[in-house]
CSV table of C-alpha atoms and ligand atoms in Angstrom, one decimal:
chain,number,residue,atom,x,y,z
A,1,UNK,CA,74.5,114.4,107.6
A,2,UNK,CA,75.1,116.0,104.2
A,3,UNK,CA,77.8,118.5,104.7
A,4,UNK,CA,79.9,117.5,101.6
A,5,UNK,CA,80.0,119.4,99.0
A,6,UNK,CA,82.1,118.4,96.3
A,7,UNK,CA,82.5,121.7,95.2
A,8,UNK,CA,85.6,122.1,97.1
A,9,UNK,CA,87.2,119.4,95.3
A,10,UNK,CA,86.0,119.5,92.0
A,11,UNK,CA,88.6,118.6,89.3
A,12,UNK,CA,91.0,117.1,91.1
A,13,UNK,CA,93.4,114.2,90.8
A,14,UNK,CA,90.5,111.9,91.9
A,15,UNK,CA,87.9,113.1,89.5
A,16,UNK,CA,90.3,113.1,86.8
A,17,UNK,CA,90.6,108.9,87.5
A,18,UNK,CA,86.5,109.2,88.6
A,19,UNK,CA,85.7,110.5,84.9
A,20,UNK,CA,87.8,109.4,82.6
A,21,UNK,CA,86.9,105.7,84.0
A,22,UNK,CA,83.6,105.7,84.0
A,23,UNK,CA,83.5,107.6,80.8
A,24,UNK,CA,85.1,104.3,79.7
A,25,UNK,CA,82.8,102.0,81.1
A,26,UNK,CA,80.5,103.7,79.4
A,27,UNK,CA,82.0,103.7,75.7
A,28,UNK,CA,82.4,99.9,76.6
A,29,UNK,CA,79.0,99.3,76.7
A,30,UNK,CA,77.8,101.1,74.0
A,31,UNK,CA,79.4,97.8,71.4
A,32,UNK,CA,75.4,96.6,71.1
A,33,UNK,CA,73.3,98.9,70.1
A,34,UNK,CA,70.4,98.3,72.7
A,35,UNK,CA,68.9,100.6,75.4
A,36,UNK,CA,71.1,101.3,78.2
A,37,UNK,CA,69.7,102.6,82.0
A,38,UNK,CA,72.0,104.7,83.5
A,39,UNK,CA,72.0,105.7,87.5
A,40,UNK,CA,74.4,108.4,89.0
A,41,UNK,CA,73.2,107.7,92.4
A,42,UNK,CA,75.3,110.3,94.1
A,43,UNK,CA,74.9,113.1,91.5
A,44,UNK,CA,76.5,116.3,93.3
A,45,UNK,CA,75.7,119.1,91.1
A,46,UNK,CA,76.7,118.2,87.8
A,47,UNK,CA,78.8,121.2,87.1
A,48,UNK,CA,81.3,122.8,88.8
A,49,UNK,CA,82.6,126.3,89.1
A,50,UNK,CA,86.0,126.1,89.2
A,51,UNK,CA,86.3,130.2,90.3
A,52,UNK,CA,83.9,129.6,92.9
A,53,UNK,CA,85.1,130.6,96.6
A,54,UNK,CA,84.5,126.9,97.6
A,55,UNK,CA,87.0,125.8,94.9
A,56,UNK,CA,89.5,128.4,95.0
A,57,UNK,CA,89.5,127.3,98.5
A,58,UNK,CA,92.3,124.9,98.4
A,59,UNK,CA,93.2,125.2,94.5
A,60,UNK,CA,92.8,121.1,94.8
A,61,UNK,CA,91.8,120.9,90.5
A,62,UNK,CA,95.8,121.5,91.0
A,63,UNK,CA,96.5,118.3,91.6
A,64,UNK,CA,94.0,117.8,88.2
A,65,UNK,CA,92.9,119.1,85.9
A,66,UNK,CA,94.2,121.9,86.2
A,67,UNK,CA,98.1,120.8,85.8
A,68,UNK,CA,96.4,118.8,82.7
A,69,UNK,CA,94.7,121.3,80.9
A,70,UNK,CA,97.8,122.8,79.4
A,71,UNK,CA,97.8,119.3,77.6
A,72,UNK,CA,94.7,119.2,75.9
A,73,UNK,CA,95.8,119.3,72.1
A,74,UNK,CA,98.0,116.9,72.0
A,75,UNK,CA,97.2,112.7,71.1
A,76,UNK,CA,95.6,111.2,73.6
A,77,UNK,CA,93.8,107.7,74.5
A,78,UNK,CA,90.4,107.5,73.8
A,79,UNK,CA,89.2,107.9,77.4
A,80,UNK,CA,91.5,111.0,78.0
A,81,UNK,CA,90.7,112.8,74.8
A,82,UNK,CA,86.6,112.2,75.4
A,83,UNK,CA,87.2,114.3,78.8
A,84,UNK,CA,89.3,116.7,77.1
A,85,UNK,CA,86.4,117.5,74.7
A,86,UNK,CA,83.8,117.6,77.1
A,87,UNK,CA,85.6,120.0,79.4
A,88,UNK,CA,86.2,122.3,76.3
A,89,UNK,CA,82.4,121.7,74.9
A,90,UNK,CA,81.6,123.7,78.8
A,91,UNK,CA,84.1,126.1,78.0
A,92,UNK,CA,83.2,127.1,74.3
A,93,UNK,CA,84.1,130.9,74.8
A,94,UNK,CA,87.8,129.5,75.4
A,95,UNK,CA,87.3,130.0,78.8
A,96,UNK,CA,88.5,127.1,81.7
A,97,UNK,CA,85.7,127.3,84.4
A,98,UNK,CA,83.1,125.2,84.6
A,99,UNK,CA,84.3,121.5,84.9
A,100,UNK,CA,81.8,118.7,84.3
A,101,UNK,CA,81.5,116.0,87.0
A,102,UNK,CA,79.5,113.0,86.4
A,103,UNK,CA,76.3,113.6,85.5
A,104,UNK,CA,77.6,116.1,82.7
A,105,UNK,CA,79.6,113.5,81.5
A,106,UNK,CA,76.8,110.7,81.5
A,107,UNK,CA,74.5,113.0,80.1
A,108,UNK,CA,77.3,114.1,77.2
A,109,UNK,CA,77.4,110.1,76.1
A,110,UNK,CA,73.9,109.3,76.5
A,111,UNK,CA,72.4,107.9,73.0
A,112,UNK,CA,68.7,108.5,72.0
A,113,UNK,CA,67.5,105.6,73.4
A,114,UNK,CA,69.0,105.7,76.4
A,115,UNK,CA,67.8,106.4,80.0
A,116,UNK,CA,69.3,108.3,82.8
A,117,UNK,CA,68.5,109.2,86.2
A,118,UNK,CA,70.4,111.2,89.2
A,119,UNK,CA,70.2,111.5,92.8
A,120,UNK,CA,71.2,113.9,95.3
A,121,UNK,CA,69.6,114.5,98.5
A,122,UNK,CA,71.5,117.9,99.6
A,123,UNK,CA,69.5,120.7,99.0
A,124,UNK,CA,71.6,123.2,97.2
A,125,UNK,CA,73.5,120.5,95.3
A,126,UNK,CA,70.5,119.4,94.3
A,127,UNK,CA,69.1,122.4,93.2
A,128,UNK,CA,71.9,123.3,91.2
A,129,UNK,CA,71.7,119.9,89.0
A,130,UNK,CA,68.2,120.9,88.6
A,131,UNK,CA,68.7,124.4,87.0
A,132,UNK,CA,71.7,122.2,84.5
A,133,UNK,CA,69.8,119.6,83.3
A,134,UNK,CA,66.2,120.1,83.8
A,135,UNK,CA,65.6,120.9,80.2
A,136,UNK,CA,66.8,116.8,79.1
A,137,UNK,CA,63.7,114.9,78.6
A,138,UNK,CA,65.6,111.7,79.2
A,139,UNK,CA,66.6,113.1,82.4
A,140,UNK,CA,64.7,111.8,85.8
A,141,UNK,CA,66.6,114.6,88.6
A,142,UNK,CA,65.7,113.0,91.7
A,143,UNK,CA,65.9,114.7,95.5
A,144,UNK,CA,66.4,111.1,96.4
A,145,UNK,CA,68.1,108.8,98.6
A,146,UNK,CA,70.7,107.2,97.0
A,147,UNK,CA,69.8,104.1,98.4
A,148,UNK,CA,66.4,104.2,98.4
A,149,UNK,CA,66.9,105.1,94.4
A,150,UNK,CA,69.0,101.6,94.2
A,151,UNK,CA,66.3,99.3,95.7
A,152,UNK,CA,63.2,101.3,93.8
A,153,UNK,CA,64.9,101.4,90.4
A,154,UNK,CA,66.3,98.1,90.1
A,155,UNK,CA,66.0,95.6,88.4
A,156,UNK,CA,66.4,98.1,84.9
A,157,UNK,CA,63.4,97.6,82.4
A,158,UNK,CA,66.5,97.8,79.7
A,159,UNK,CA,68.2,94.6,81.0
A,160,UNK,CA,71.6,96.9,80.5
A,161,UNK,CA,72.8,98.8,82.8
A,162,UNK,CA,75.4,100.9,84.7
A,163,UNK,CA,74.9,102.2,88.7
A,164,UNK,CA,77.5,104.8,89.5
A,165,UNK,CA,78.4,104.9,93.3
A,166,UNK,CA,80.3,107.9,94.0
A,167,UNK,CA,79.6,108.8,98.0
A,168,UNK,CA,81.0,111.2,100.5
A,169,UNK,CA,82.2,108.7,102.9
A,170,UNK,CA,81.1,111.0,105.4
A,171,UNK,CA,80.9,108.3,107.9
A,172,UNK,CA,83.1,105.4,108.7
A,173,UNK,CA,80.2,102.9,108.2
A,174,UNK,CA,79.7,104.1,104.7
A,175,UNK,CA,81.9,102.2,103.3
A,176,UNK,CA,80.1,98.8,104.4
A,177,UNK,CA,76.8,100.4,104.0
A,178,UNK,CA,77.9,100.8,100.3
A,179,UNK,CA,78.9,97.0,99.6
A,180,UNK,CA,75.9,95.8,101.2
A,181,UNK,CA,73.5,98.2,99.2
A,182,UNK,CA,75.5,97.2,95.6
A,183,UNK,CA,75.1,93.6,97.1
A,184,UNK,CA,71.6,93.7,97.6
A,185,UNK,CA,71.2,95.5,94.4
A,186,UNK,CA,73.2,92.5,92.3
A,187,UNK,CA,71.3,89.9,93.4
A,188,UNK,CA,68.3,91.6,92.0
A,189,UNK,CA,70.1,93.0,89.1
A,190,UNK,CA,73.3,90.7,88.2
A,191,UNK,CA,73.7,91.7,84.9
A,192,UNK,CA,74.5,95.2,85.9
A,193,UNK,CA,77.8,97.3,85.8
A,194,UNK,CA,78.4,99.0,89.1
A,195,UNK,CA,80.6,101.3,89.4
A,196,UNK,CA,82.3,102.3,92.8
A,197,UNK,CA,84.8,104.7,93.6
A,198,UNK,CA,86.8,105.1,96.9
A,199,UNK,CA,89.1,107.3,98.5
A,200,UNK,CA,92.6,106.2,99.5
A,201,UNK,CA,93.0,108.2,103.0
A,202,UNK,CA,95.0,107.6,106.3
A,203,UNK,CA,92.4,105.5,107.9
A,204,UNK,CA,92.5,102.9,105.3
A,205,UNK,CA,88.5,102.4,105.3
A,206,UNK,CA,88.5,101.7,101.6
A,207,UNK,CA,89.4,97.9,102.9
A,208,UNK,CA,86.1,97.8,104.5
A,209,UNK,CA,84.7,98.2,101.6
A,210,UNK,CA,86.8,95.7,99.8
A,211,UNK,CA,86.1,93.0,102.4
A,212,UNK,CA,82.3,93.5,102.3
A,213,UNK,CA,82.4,93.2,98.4
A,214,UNK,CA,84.8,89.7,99.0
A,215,UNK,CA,82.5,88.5,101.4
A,216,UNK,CA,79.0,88.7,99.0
A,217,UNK,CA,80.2,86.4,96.8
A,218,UNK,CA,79.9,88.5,93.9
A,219,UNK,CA,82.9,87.9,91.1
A,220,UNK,CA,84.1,89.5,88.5
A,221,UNK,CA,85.2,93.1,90.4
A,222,UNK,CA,88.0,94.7,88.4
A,223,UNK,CA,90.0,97.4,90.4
A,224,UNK,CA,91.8,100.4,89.1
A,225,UNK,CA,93.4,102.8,91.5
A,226,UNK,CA,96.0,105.4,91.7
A,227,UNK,CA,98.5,106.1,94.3
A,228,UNK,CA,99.5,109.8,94.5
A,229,UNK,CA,101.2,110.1,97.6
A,230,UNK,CA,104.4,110.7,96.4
A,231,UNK,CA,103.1,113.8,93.9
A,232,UNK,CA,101.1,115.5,96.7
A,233,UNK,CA,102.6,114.5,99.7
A,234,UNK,CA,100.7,117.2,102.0
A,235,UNK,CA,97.2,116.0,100.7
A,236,UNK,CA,95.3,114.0,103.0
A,237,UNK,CA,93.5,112.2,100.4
A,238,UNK,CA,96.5,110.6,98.7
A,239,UNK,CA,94.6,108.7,96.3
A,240,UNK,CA,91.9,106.7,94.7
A,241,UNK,CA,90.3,104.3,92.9
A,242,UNK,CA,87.2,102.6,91.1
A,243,UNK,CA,85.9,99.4,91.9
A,244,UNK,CA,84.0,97.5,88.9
A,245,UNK,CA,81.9,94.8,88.8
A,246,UNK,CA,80.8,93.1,85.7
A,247,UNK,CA,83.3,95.3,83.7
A,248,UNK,CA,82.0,95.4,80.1
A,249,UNK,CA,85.1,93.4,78.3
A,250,UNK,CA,85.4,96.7,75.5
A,251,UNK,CA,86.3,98.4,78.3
A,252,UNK,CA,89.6,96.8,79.5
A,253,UNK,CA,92.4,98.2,77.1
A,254,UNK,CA,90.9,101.9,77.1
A,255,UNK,CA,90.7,102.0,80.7
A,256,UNK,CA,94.7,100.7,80.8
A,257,UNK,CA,95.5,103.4,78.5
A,258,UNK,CA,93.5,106.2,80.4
A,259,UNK,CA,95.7,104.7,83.7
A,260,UNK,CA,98.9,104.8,82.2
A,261,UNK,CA,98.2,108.4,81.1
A,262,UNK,CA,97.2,109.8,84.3
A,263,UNK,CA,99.9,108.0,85.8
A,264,UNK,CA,102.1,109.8,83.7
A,265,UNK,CA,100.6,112.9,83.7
A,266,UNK,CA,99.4,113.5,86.8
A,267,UNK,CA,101.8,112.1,89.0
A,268,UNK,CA,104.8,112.3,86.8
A,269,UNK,CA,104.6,108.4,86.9
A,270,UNK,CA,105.9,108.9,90.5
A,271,UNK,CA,102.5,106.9,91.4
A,272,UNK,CA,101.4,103.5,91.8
A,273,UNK,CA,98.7,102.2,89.7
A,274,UNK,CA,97.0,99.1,90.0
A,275,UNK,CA,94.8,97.4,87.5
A,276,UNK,CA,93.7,93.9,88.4
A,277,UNK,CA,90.9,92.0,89.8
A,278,UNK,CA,89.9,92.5,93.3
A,279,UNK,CA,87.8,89.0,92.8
A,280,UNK,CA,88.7,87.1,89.3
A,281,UNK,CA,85.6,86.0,87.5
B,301,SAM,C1,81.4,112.9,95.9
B,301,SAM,S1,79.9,113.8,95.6
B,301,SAM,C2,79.5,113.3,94.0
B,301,SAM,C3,80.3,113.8,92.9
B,301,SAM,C4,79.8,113.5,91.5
B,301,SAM,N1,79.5,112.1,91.4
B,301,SAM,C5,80.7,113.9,90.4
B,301,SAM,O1,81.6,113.1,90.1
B,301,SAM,O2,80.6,115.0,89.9
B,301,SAM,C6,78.8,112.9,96.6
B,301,SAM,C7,77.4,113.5,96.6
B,301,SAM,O3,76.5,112.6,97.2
B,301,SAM,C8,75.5,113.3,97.9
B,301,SAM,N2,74.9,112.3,98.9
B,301,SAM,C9,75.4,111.9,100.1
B,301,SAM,N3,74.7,111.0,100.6
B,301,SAM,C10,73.6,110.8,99.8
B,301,SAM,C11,72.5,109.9,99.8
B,301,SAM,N4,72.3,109.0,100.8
B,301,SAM,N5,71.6,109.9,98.8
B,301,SAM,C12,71.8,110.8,97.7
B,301,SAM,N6,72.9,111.6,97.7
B,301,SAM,C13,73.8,111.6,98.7
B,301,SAM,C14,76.1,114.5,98.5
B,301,SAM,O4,75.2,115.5,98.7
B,301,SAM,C15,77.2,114.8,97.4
B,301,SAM,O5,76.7,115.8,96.5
């Protein structure tokens, strides 16, 4: 189908969670010094202009990043002040528009020896991430199904590494289709860290998505999720969250910390967080 673009929503409460989390994950893994494999499977473009028409749309970095960037020199968390820096690194004329998404923040902690690759299958999305990062060597751009890319590229050569699942949910079934794709995936790659993110929205799908992922079998699947429906009360997406599996155990107090801090921030601790295991280990 392929409509989505994530340009519309670029930088809002949800990719301030989506980011600063998986930038975590990330900087957990990174305790051994070993090659890591890296998959953003549902890339987008990679950098967003936050003065484009499509995000000036409905103003929704708001609700993000852009109620947060006032904040940016104060002391932070680790997670929080990495996404503050990489955010400013785009913006090195002093200017606050272009707003890395995922693959800008993977490729930013990438370390030599590391390997990354990114998928999108809509055309001008992809194109876009193209004309960002086709100049990385370490850097497989890939006009891709994301999962097609999943069964293809794994098992990683590495032994180490982290699948970032970050759909559109443009369809109802997506939800399922995703937990039986990262099922599939984790019997062939167990040792993996997969990273999922979800939507809270009206129609409650996300549970879908949660019973699949109960029903594989798999353990160890940490949740952290944000309630914002009492900061934005006329937004339709009213939260979100990230499901992880295998989460690398470095990982744990810096992704608390980032939480608590959005929590306060963004939602003027008016939300409700959660932070505990959808299936215990
Ligand atoms: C939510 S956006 C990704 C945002 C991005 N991860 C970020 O944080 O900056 C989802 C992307 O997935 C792409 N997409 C949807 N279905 C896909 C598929 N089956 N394979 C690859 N890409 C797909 C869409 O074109 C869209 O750009």
């Amino acid at each position: 189908m392929l409509s989505y673009q994530h340009s519309y929503h670029a930088g809002n409460h949800a990719d301030v969670l989506k980011h600063v989390i998986l930038g975590d994950v990330v900087a957990g893994m990174f305790n051994k010094d070993k090659p890591l494999f890296m998959l953003d499977a549902f890339a987008s473009r990679g950098i967003y202009d936050l003065n484009s028409d499509e995000a000036l749309k409905n103003r929704e970095f708001d609700t993000g990043v852009g109620k947060l960037w006032a904040l940016r020199h104060q002391q932070h968390p680790a997670g929080i002040k990495r996404w503050f820096e990489l955010i400013a690194s785009e913006n090195s004329d002093g200017s606050f528009i272009r707003f890395p998404g995922s693959t800008a923040l993977l490729h930013s902690m990438a370390r030599a020896g590391d390997r990354l690759v990114a998928c999108d299958l809509h055309p001008q999305e992809f194109d876009a991430l193209r004309l960002s990062f086709q100049a990385s060597r370490r850097f497989s751009l890939l006009k891709r199904d994301a999962f097609e890319a999943l069964k293809g590229l794994l098992p990683a050569k590495e032994k180490r590494g982290i699948v970032f699942l970050d759909p559109s949910y443009e369809l109802k079934g997506e939800y399922r289709q995703i937990a039986k794709a990262v099922a599939a995936a984790y019997h062939r790659f167990a040792t993996g860290v997969y990273v999922i993110w979800y939507p809270l929205l009206p129609a409650q799908r996300h549970l879908d998505l949660f019973n699949e992922l109960k029903r594989s079998g798999i353990r160890k699947i940490l949740r952290v999720e944000l309630d914002c429906a009492e900061s934005f009360p006329d937004m339709q997406m009213y939260g979100s969250g990230m499901l992880i599996i295998n989460p690398p155990w470095h990982a744990h107090q810096p992704m608390k910390l980032s939480l608590e801090w959005i929590h306060k921030t963004v939602t003027d601790g008016k939300g409700i967080k959660q932070f505990d295991w959808l299936v215990p280990e």
